């Protein structure tokens, strides 16, 4: 009886633009043009500013808990740029705002969401994404289902779903990976491995060397990329999307990145994380390296940076103004979206704002005033 | 006697029991180094080590299912689920295994675990951080469900829960986690699961509630005329619940309002009001009324106080029951 190796595998790591802004020209072929990098960089500056303003809104009591996206913009933007806006479908978590904006979600929607207003979830017609998903690790199954539907209808479309390193511990993640692979659904799994799940570091979260290797167990291609490098993220996503559109099934992309901020505004990462580690990652910030790259190409300078920042300020203050000018929803909002047609009792609850039958039907109780008579 | 808020009381009670019983292990997301997102387990890992206070992977089914195994193997697991909205993945393990093992094995295998779960709204939190699912768990035979509203009740009930031979869901009303302090005895004491507390004695109407709404009810009582005498009962245990205490009170007052945050339909108020009509029919002067959440999804925070049973809505229900 033979004893032999029946399966062998390796995981590739892809980096095209290093943290100093040096580009590997060979690998960069057929990826992003300079104009595209320029435009993406300018958007990145704007979305970074929006993220910082959102933090301040929370601190000044104008918004609820907010999870900063800071440092992870390249992973969101490189993947979203590779996808076809209005055709492919994004199924996010909450740390890829820029991807949603690039696919047409008005930025003030994200602020509204964290301001405790469901209208931030009412995705406008034509924008192909789901609202932010709060229960960790659950939304990837929806992407698998959406992609499955595309396959059934033979539409050349893909679903892209975003989630964190921590999310890969949930059972639903594994079920989504298996479903997508078994059904050969055109679904791209994008893990933003930002090294932390609140206070739990990746090596405590899992005992595997990489996140990407989990894909192999499901018979799915998996790759690890420098998640702070637009070129690498874009290239890997592009390849995965091309494969999926050609009937080649799902792929997994691990974007190695870092959560530069606290988990959310309710968190204090100094309790569990070495500031030296954060410092090392600050140097790998996608903003820094893409700026260096553009400067090295003679496409960027301090004046342009100042102009971009000024423009970002104007755009962001408009976004904030829009979000804050939206008045509190009508109380009936609580009821109106529960069903297509409200059951009778729910209509009664809505119209009287009561759950007690006496309050709902005062005439039935023979009540005229609210004078108190004690038996 | 030290003064403590709810968080501190639960924290020191966990430490107390871990000191006393080395089978007790705390497990969950961020419960170790970070001390939990509400800091309820703060300092426990430093004191008892990472073997007994364990930062688990992010997986509620994993937390609950492995706690079932730990319990079977003779440990006393105290898992934490970070928010009630994330009980979903743990549900299968909790109701299909933890709750059923004693019956399934005819008593040969028992599951003494206490799952701690922050619960309820009113803290401006995101979606799925503000729900009140206690009735769902009370509905499952084999589970005990408690929800203390004060630091000293939390201590007595938590010790009772951990020492209980069966699984207990220990809901912690997060709205009152830090809202006030009170003296909590250093003594080792338990509060029997299934025993309610009469918060204030009264003659005219019984108000039954549990968790954070206890304080909305107290505020509602302040809005009523001075000569209205309310008997306020904090149920504390949802299952088993103190039928005798409630029935005795309603037989005395003849009127009852039940208050909870959870949606009205199939909320635990339905069980209470049904039991009252079975056992107090001839004593009732008015129909039992419920002040509850609406039968809708818990809204995002801009509207959460409109959804929750705040004092004016409770006071109005009491007035109407009295005027019936
Ligand atoms: C099912 C579920 N369990 C727990 C939580 C609480 N929680 C919110 S974010 C988070 C960590 C997520 O880590 P990761 O998946 O790495 O994403 P990141 O926040 O780092 O982007 C936890 C535990 C939740 N939202 N949903
Ligand atoms: Mg993470």
XYZ file of C-alpha atoms and ligand atoms in Angstrom:
726
model
C 0.000 0.000 0.000
C 1.574 3.238 -1.064
C 2.127 6.232 1.105
C 2.343 9.291 -1.069
C 1.645 12.982 -1.235
C -1.838 13.456 -2.665
C -2.027 17.200 -2.460
C 0.551 19.906 -2.487
C 0.007 23.595 -2.630
C 1.640 26.948 -2.276
C 0.344 30.444 -1.751
C 1.718 33.293 -3.828
C 2.297 36.762 -2.453
C 2.014 39.677 -4.850
C 3.428 43.131 -4.358
C 3.958 45.516 -7.282
C 4.410 48.884 -5.603
C 6.529 48.742 -2.475
C 6.213 51.037 0.493
C 8.842 53.415 -0.886
C 6.895 53.905 -4.059
C 9.099 51.666 -6.231
C 7.187 49.902 -8.967
C 7.947 46.485 -10.432
C 7.464 47.412 -14.076
C 7.118 43.841 -15.278
C 4.388 42.950 -12.864
C 2.735 46.322 -13.399
C 2.187 45.672 -17.092
C -1.484 45.920 -18.076
C -2.517 47.096 -14.656
C -3.097 50.768 -13.899
C -2.236 53.719 -16.115
C -0.684 56.794 -14.567
C -3.920 58.730 -15.103
C -5.790 56.025 -13.247
C -3.338 56.043 -10.358
C -3.554 59.810 -10.229
C -7.328 59.763 -10.069
C -7.410 56.943 -7.513
C -4.872 58.749 -5.364
C -6.930 61.939 -5.346
C -10.012 59.985 -4.330
C -7.984 58.249 -1.656
C -7.013 61.615 -0.189
C -10.674 62.628 -0.120
C -11.893 59.391 1.478
C -9.131 59.510 4.061
C -10.231 63.000 4.980
C -13.863 61.889 5.186
C -12.803 59.058 7.498
C -10.989 61.469 9.793
C -13.903 63.875 9.817
C -16.260 60.995 10.648
C -14.069 60.218 13.647
C -14.341 63.829 14.783
C -18.110 63.801 14.321
C -18.306 60.879 16.719
C -16.002 62.563 19.208
C -18.091 65.705 19.202
C -21.322 63.778 19.734
C -22.653 64.313 16.221
C -22.444 60.637 15.250
C -22.588 57.251 16.983
C -19.907 54.581 17.011
C -17.804 54.636 13.836
C -15.216 52.147 12.553
C -12.414 54.008 10.831
C -11.238 52.696 7.463
C -7.906 54.536 7.698
C -5.015 52.633 6.143
C -7.138 50.143 4.228
C -8.159 52.361 1.310
C -5.992 50.665 -1.311
C -7.576 47.267 -0.658
C -11.054 48.736 -1.018
C -10.232 50.862 -4.037
C -8.068 48.433 -5.997
C -10.727 45.733 -5.808
C -13.598 48.103 -6.556
C -11.771 49.653 -9.492
C -11.305 46.230 -11.061
C -15.017 45.483 -10.768
C -17.562 46.850 -13.239
C -19.634 49.603 -11.700
C -23.351 49.029 -12.154
C -22.765 45.452 -13.303
C -20.886 43.608 -10.606
C -22.277 43.567 -7.089
C -20.506 44.482 -3.847
C -21.385 42.809 -0.552
C -19.439 44.723 2.091
C -18.731 44.529 5.765
C -17.989 48.051 7.102
C -14.324 48.788 6.404
C -14.392 49.381 2.653
C -16.394 52.596 2.346
C -14.286 53.764 -0.605
C -15.304 50.709 -2.639
C -18.966 51.583 -2.157
C -18.406 55.237 -3.043
C -16.601 54.206 -6.223
C -19.613 52.115 -7.171
C -21.941 55.048 -6.715
C -23.063 55.040 -3.098
C -23.466 58.681 -2.036
C -20.904 59.137 0.776
C -23.389 60.759 3.150
C -25.216 57.426 3.279
C -22.369 55.975 5.283
C -22.517 58.889 7.720
C -26.284 58.494 8.042
C -25.854 54.813 8.835
C -23.523 55.558 11.727
C -25.758 58.444 12.796
C -28.331 55.804 13.635
C -30.484 56.420 10.588
C -31.637 53.511 8.393
C -31.963 55.823 5.425
C -28.235 55.358 5.063
C -29.029 51.759 4.107
C -31.606 52.540 1.442
C -29.285 51.905 -1.482
C -30.238 54.060 -4.467
C -31.512 52.406 -7.620
C -28.631 51.403 -9.859
C -26.024 51.188 -7.118
C -25.021 47.572 -6.848
C -24.258 46.914 -3.225
C -25.866 45.787 -0.002
C -25.870 48.025 3.096
C -23.083 47.663 5.664
C -23.286 44.315 7.410
C -22.969 44.267 11.186
C -23.073 40.552 12.081
C -19.527 39.475 11.314
C -18.893 36.822 8.719
C -22.493 36.416 7.576
C -22.671 38.462 4.388
C -20.333 36.315 2.290
C -23.093 33.747 1.869
C -25.271 36.423 0.272
C -22.512 37.114 -2.225
C -22.324 33.403 -2.989
C -26.081 33.402 -3.603
C -26.009 36.519 -5.747
C -23.185 35.077 -7.836
C -25.054 31.796 -8.099
C -28.074 33.663 -9.526
C -25.817 35.310 -12.123
C -24.558 31.891 -13.086
C -28.069 30.449 -13.377
C -29.101 33.337 -15.601
C -25.827 33.191 -17.536
C -25.118 36.857 -16.894
C -21.463 37.887 -17.163
C -21.507 39.455 -13.711
C -19.700 38.805 -10.471
C -20.269 39.362 -6.787
C -17.442 40.695 -4.636
C -17.631 40.342 -0.902
C -15.501 41.994 1.769
C -14.737 40.785 5.267
C -11.990 40.858 7.865
C -9.448 38.337 9.110
C -11.571 37.695 12.174
C -14.599 36.910 10.046
C -12.860 33.847 8.614
C -13.353 32.120 11.976
C -17.137 32.134 11.637
C -18.825 29.015 10.304
C -20.733 31.022 7.696
C -17.448 32.008 6.056
C -16.569 28.384 5.435
C -20.043 27.585 4.186
C -19.884 30.520 1.776
C -16.502 29.404 0.439
C -17.713 25.854 -0.019
C -20.998 26.841 -1.638
C -19.350 29.245 -4.049
C -16.783 26.660 -5.023
C -19.135 23.696 -5.286
C -21.532 25.782 -7.362
C -18.676 27.437 -9.267
C -20.342 30.761 -8.641
C -18.635 33.935 -9.925
C -17.878 35.225 -6.450
C -14.727 37.016 -5.325
C -13.908 36.729 -1.638
C -11.878 39.707 -0.464
C -10.394 39.350 2.976
C -9.039 42.556 4.420
C -6.505 41.035 6.729
C -5.832 44.110 8.848
C -4.049 41.963 11.453
C -6.607 42.532 14.202
C -10.156 41.586 15.099
C -10.797 44.148 17.815
C -8.148 43.063 20.346
C -7.368 39.649 18.892
C -4.312 39.514 16.627
C -4.309 37.333 13.537
C -2.002 34.734 15.063
C -4.379 34.218 17.973
C -7.348 34.180 15.621
C -5.992 31.326 13.504
C -3.161 28.875 13.476
C -2.599 28.946 9.730
C 0.329 30.766 8.198
C -1.827 32.750 5.779
C -5.505 33.464 5.418
C -5.316 32.769 1.686
C -4.497 29.093 2.161
C -7.984 28.524 3.523
C -9.192 28.848 -0.072
C -7.255 25.763 -1.082
C -9.311 23.521 1.184
C -12.345 24.488 -0.871
C -10.638 23.950 -4.204
C -10.562 27.662 -4.911
C -7.619 29.755 -6.104
C -6.253 31.896 -3.289
C -3.646 34.606 -3.356
C -2.084 36.933 -0.831
C -1.420 40.480 -1.969
C 0.029 43.607 -0.455
C -3.263 45.222 0.405
C -1.768 48.701 0.541
C -0.638 48.478 -3.074
C -3.287 49.507 -5.603
C -1.441 47.744 -8.439
C -1.278 44.363 -6.717
C -4.818 44.521 -5.413
C -6.122 45.579 -8.801
C -4.180 42.926 -10.692
C -5.281 40.072 -8.433
C -8.900 41.189 -8.538
C -8.838 41.675 -12.285
C -7.524 38.149 -12.784
C -10.104 36.716 -10.420
C -12.929 38.594 -12.139
C -11.773 37.559 -15.621
C -11.628 33.956 -14.487
C -15.057 34.130 -12.851
C -16.662 35.783 -15.872
C -15.220 33.069 -18.076
C -16.909 30.413 -15.961
C -13.891 29.615 -13.821
C -15.666 29.986 -10.495
C -14.779 31.852 -7.318
C -11.458 33.173 -6.030
C -10.065 34.298 -2.729
C -7.863 37.359 -2.268
C -6.157 38.067 1.023
C -5.250 41.753 1.169
C -2.520 42.161 3.750
C -3.149 45.529 5.305
C -3.443 47.187 8.680
C -6.063 48.875 10.800
C -4.263 52.127 11.571
C -7.022 53.363 13.900
C -8.828 51.850 16.866
C -11.327 49.113 16.024
C -14.117 51.652 16.378
C -14.529 54.920 18.218
C -15.682 52.803 21.184
C -12.323 51.027 21.327
C -8.929 51.957 22.729
C -6.285 49.912 20.918
C -3.524 51.098 23.257
C -4.868 48.545 25.706
C -3.729 45.632 23.581
C -1.465 46.748 20.758
C 2.175 47.799 20.693
C 2.511 51.366 19.373
C 5.744 50.267 17.657
C 3.738 47.889 15.514
C 1.416 50.710 14.514
C 4.363 52.938 13.698
C 5.858 50.328 11.397
C 2.591 50.154 9.519
C 2.198 53.911 9.320
C 5.256 53.790 7.060
C 3.380 51.396 4.775
C 0.341 53.659 4.516
C -1.110 53.493 1.001
C -1.351 57.286 0.823
C 2.387 57.665 1.385
C 3.508 55.119 -1.162
C 1.176 56.166 -3.972
C 2.162 59.772 -3.475
C 5.837 58.789 -3.662
C 5.175 56.882 -6.833
C 3.387 59.800 -8.476
C 6.160 62.170 -7.375
C 8.790 59.907 -8.847
C 6.932 60.071 -12.136
C 6.828 63.844 -11.964
C 3.055 63.762 -11.675
C 2.728 65.127 -8.180
C 4.196 67.789 -5.931
C 3.459 69.746 -2.776
C 1.294 72.270 -4.581
C -0.842 69.509 -6.067
C -1.080 67.884 -2.673
C -2.241 71.140 -1.103
C -4.800 71.563 -3.861
C -6.043 67.983 -3.437
C -6.393 68.447 0.304
C -8.264 71.716 -0.126
C -10.602 70.056 -2.598
C -11.116 67.140 -0.211
C -12.095 69.550 2.540
C -14.746 71.183 0.387
C -16.156 67.855 -0.771
C -16.216 66.399 2.722
C -17.828 69.405 4.327
C -20.596 69.169 1.733
C -21.039 65.475 2.551
C -21.301 66.230 6.260
C -23.701 69.089 5.614
C -25.925 66.821 3.559
C -25.974 64.111 6.218
C -26.641 66.525 9.056
C -29.344 68.431 7.221
C -31.486 65.315 7.099
C -34.028 65.607 9.887
C -34.873 62.768 12.231
C -37.099 60.222 10.495
C -40.845 60.175 11.122
C -41.771 57.851 13.956
C -43.854 55.762 11.567
C -40.545 54.834 9.931
C -40.222 52.199 12.644
C -43.153 50.337 11.088
C -43.214 51.148 7.433
C -40.585 48.759 6.172
C -41.467 45.718 8.251
C -43.542 44.107 5.492
C -44.806 44.900 2.017
C -48.234 45.109 3.624
C -48.564 45.741 7.322
C -50.657 43.258 9.326
C -53.669 44.820 11.043
C -52.203 44.800 14.519
C -49.072 46.504 13.310
C -51.145 49.203 11.636
C -52.887 49.699 14.973
C -49.564 49.913 16.797
C -48.325 52.435 14.270
C -51.417 54.606 14.368
C -51.633 54.737 18.150
C -47.955 54.276 19.039
C -49.189 51.837 21.643
C -48.884 48.152 22.293
C -51.514 48.076 25.052
C -55.049 47.464 23.882
C -56.492 50.059 26.254
C -54.404 52.752 24.718
C -55.291 51.590 21.253
C -59.012 51.488 21.742
C -59.906 54.001 24.433
C -63.601 54.034 23.486
C -63.779 50.271 23.962
C -62.519 50.683 27.493
C -65.125 53.369 28.162
C -62.440 55.913 28.858
C -63.202 59.518 28.242
C -60.517 61.423 30.092
C -57.384 60.353 31.818
C -58.662 61.119 35.304
C -57.329 58.660 37.787
C -59.841 56.774 39.857
C -58.448 54.366 42.305
C -60.534 51.369 43.241
C -19.361 46.930 51.661
C -17.852 48.243 48.447
C -19.912 50.411 46.108
C -20.132 48.993 42.622
C -21.875 49.471 39.342
C -23.242 46.511 37.387
C -20.019 46.008 35.412
C -17.885 46.020 38.545
C -20.233 43.705 40.389
C -20.179 41.102 37.625
C -16.424 41.463 37.272
C -15.742 40.940 40.957
C -18.231 38.081 41.136
C -16.474 36.280 38.292
C -13.183 36.749 40.117
C -14.746 35.526 43.355
C -15.993 32.343 41.751
C -12.811 31.703 39.778
C -10.889 31.988 43.020
C -13.239 29.555 44.740
C -13.719 27.027 41.941
C -10.880 26.212 39.595
C -13.239 24.577 37.129
C -14.578 27.996 36.140
C -13.235 29.249 32.808
C -14.196 32.451 31.011
C -14.142 32.389 27.223
C -15.234 34.682 24.433
C -14.248 37.373 21.980
C -11.916 40.020 23.452
C -12.553 38.878 27.029
C -8.862 38.405 27.846
C -6.299 41.117 27.357
C -8.947 43.693 26.465
C -11.222 42.718 29.337
C -14.287 42.536 27.085
C -15.771 45.361 25.056
C -17.700 46.492 28.146
C -14.730 45.732 30.443
C -16.769 43.185 32.382
C -13.842 40.738 32.379
C -11.192 43.404 32.934
C -8.155 42.154 34.829
C -9.317 38.549 34.985
C -6.750 37.253 32.504
C -3.923 38.993 34.354
C -5.112 37.408 37.573
C -6.122 33.908 36.484
C -4.027 33.385 33.352
C -4.742 32.925 29.676
C -5.734 29.282 30.206
C -8.752 30.258 32.252
C -9.655 33.555 30.608
C -9.523 32.815 26.944
C -9.647 35.058 23.894
C -11.368 32.738 21.456
C -11.565 32.979 17.688
C -14.445 35.123 16.407
C -17.079 32.394 16.284
C -20.157 32.228 18.488
C -21.050 28.682 17.510
C -17.489 27.756 18.392
C -17.719 29.532 21.735
C -21.031 27.950 22.690
C -20.352 24.494 21.279
C -16.949 24.189 22.878
C -18.416 25.461 26.150
C -20.890 22.566 25.945
C -17.921 20.224 25.590
C -16.019 21.889 28.421
C -19.068 21.508 30.644
C -19.471 17.844 29.712
C -15.863 17.287 30.634
C -16.331 18.689 34.117
C -15.461 22.364 33.679
C -17.737 25.290 34.572
C -17.550 27.428 31.442
C -18.758 31.021 31.514
C -18.779 32.014 27.849
C -19.510 35.580 26.814
C -21.383 36.488 23.650
C -20.388 40.066 22.875
C -23.927 41.366 22.161
C -27.324 39.666 22.158
C -27.544 40.258 18.402
C -24.706 37.785 17.904
C -26.380 34.900 19.683
C -27.531 33.821 16.228
C -24.601 31.554 15.376
C -24.629 30.193 18.964
C -28.328 29.388 18.912
C -28.006 25.874 17.526
C -25.457 24.841 20.137
C -27.368 26.533 22.945
C -30.869 25.260 22.283
C -30.226 22.012 20.456
C -27.408 20.827 22.676
C -26.873 22.749 25.919
C -30.613 22.819 26.656
C -31.296 19.223 25.679
C -28.353 17.151 26.853
C -29.766 16.360 30.270
C -33.010 15.096 28.764
C -31.304 13.417 25.825
C -28.986 11.453 28.091
C -31.586 10.896 30.828
C -29.446 12.833 33.266
C -26.198 11.074 32.462
C -24.696 14.156 30.784
C -25.314 17.638 32.137
C -24.262 21.054 30.877
C -23.543 23.490 33.719
C -22.640 26.552 31.689
C -23.535 30.202 32.173
C -23.531 32.278 29.039
C -23.252 36.009 29.735
C -24.876 38.286 27.179
C -25.226 42.088 27.201
C -28.810 42.885 26.224
C -31.213 45.674 25.348
C -31.272 49.142 23.841
C -30.843 52.733 24.845
C -27.105 53.129 24.346
C -26.982 54.604 20.824
C -25.430 51.438 19.457
C -25.382 50.144 15.872
C -27.768 47.528 14.494
C -27.980 44.195 16.348
C -26.522 45.740 19.493
C -29.856 46.659 21.104
C -32.288 43.743 20.943
C -34.145 41.914 23.715
C -34.437 38.235 22.856
C -35.052 36.837 26.358
C -38.424 35.276 25.493
C -36.860 33.223 22.703
C -34.577 31.498 25.168
C -37.231 31.233 27.882
C -39.307 29.349 25.321
C -36.727 26.572 25.065
C -37.204 23.886 27.700
C -33.936 23.145 29.425
C -32.622 26.692 29.618
C -32.800 29.012 32.576
C -32.874 32.705 31.768
C -32.097 35.547 34.139
C -31.714 39.311 33.786
C -30.608 41.200 36.906
C -31.078 44.964 36.935
C -28.910 45.888 39.926
C -25.310 45.167 40.959
C -26.198 43.169 44.066
C -28.809 41.092 42.259
C -26.236 40.459 39.554
C -23.821 39.048 42.085
C -26.316 36.715 43.718
C -27.759 35.538 40.440
C -24.396 35.051 38.766
C -23.133 32.879 41.608
C -26.378 30.909 41.492
C -26.068 30.546 37.731
C -22.468 29.342 37.701
C -23.229 26.862 40.480
C -26.428 25.685 38.814
C -26.199 22.184 37.356
C -27.969 23.334 34.179
C -27.333 25.921 31.480
C -28.234 29.510 32.317
C -28.499 32.472 29.961
C -27.372 35.467 31.990
C -28.555 38.657 30.307
C -26.877 41.909 31.360
C -28.920 45.057 30.612
C -26.217 47.207 29.087
C -28.172 50.438 29.489
C -27.628 50.239 33.240
C -24.091 48.798 33.142
C -22.682 52.022 34.581
C -25.761 54.061 35.386
C -25.522 53.781 39.164
C -23.590 52.222 42.026
C -24.782 50.505 45.146
C -23.298 48.596 48.036
C -22.575 45.007 47.123
C -21.844 42.659 49.999
C -18.438 40.948 50.119
C -20.160 37.863 51.463
C -20.656 34.777 49.353
C -24.396 34.792 48.634
C -26.701 33.479 45.949
C -30.134 34.593 44.823
C -32.372 31.698 43.952
C -33.078 31.566 40.213
C -36.839 31.957 39.842
C -37.347 34.433 42.674
C -38.636 37.915 41.867
C -38.016 41.038 43.911
C -40.682 43.455 45.067
C -38.962 46.778 44.411
C -41.712 48.806 46.002
C -44.853 47.626 47.713
C -48.184 49.054 46.641
C -51.940 48.599 46.721
C -53.518 49.802 43.485
C -51.669 48.260 40.592
C -48.914 45.738 40.025
C -46.211 46.581 37.526
C -44.048 43.645 36.429
C -40.804 44.182 34.564
C -37.123 43.173 34.401
C -33.808 44.560 33.236
C -33.307 48.219 32.370
C -37.056 49.047 32.194
C -37.163 48.697 35.989
C -35.799 52.226 36.031
C -38.236 53.490 33.425
C -41.022 52.102 35.621
C -39.629 53.921 38.653
C -39.550 57.111 36.606
C -43.126 56.472 35.472
C -44.213 56.093 39.100
C -42.836 59.579 39.757
C -45.151 60.926 37.083
C -48.252 59.531 38.793
C -50.292 61.340 41.449
C -48.972 60.810 44.971
C -51.976 58.803 46.108
C -51.431 56.127 43.460
C -49.723 53.195 45.077
C -47.814 50.942 42.684
C -46.363 47.542 43.494
C -43.293 47.233 41.298
C -41.921 43.739 40.761
C -38.510 43.134 39.206
C -38.858 39.610 37.873
C -35.045 39.074 37.725
C -35.544 35.507 36.470
C -37.435 35.064 33.208
C -37.377 31.291 33.362
C -38.251 29.870 35.769
C -40.254 32.902 36.825
C -41.829 33.759 40.120
C -45.474 33.008 39.382
C -46.415 33.001 43.055
C -45.017 36.457 43.701
C -46.803 37.993 40.719
C -50.075 36.166 41.352
C -50.123 37.127 44.993
C -49.517 40.745 44.114
C -52.197 40.889 41.414
C -54.724 39.208 43.693
C -54.049 42.072 46.061
C -54.103 44.955 43.553
C -56.506 43.584 40.941
C -54.617 45.389 38.178
C -51.411 44.705 36.314
C -49.168 46.274 33.709
C -46.272 44.278 32.281
C -43.383 46.220 30.801
C -40.599 44.932 28.565
C -38.340 46.151 25.780
C -38.857 43.141 23.544
C -41.576 43.194 20.876
C -45.067 42.685 22.258
C -46.079 39.603 20.293
C -44.757 36.479 22.020
C -42.792 38.663 24.404
C -42.556 37.279 27.906
C -45.335 39.677 28.896
C -47.720 37.419 26.994
C -46.817 34.514 29.257
C -47.207 36.598 32.380
C -50.514 38.093 31.379
C -51.870 34.705 30.390
C -50.852 33.182 33.695
C -52.497 36.066 35.551
C -55.826 35.518 33.822
C -55.581 31.809 34.639
C -54.826 32.374 38.294
C -56.297 35.765 39.204
C -59.427 35.918 37.039
C -61.863 36.741 39.788
C -59.529 39.314 41.307
C -58.998 41.369 38.171
C -60.469 44.872 37.986
C -59.031 45.584 34.562
C -57.470 43.705 31.677
C -53.749 43.112 32.115
C -51.876 45.540 29.892
C -48.544 45.302 28.176
C -46.164 48.145 27.471
C -43.604 46.673 25.140
C -41.516 47.240 22.092
C -43.497 47.356 18.874
C -43.679 44.307 16.642
C -40.986 45.711 14.425
C -37.271 45.413 14.002
C -35.492 47.410 16.709
C -34.850 50.721 14.947
C -31.464 52.376 14.601
C -30.739 54.760 17.408
C -32.338 57.942 16.080
C -35.694 56.334 16.897
C -34.789 53.861 19.607
C -36.375 55.780 22.455
C -39.616 56.002 20.491
C -39.531 52.233 20.264
C -38.610 51.445 23.837
C -41.051 51.578 26.779
C -40.043 54.926 28.218
C -41.615 56.418 31.346
C -44.452 58.440 29.726
C -45.798 55.418 27.860
C -45.626 53.298 31.025
C -47.288 56.007 33.121
C -50.091 56.311 30.589
C -50.751 52.563 30.672
C -50.852 52.616 34.462
C -53.333 55.531 34.384
C -55.568 53.722 31.959
C -55.539 50.491 33.913
C -56.410 52.422 37.062
C -59.238 54.284 35.321
C -60.772 51.188 33.775
C -21.328 37.716 14.718
C -20.628 38.848 15.379
N -19.879 38.609 16.465
C -19.241 39.605 17.085
C -19.338 40.882 16.622
C -18.629 42.023 17.339
N -17.511 42.470 16.504
C -17.657 43.524 15.680
S -16.325 43.738 14.733
C -15.506 42.438 15.425
C -14.140 42.085 14.948
C -14.094 41.887 13.474
O -12.792 41.586 13.076
P -12.435 41.391 11.547
O -13.345 40.414 10.923
O -10.986 41.109 11.462
O -12.765 42.804 10.890
P -12.122 44.227 11.240
O -13.015 44.854 12.252
O -10.753 44.008 11.728
O -12.161 44.989 9.967
C -16.298 41.854 16.408
C -15.885 40.729 17.251
C -20.147 41.095 15.488
N -20.325 42.331 14.977
N -20.768 40.064 14.876
Mg -9.451 42.466 11.133
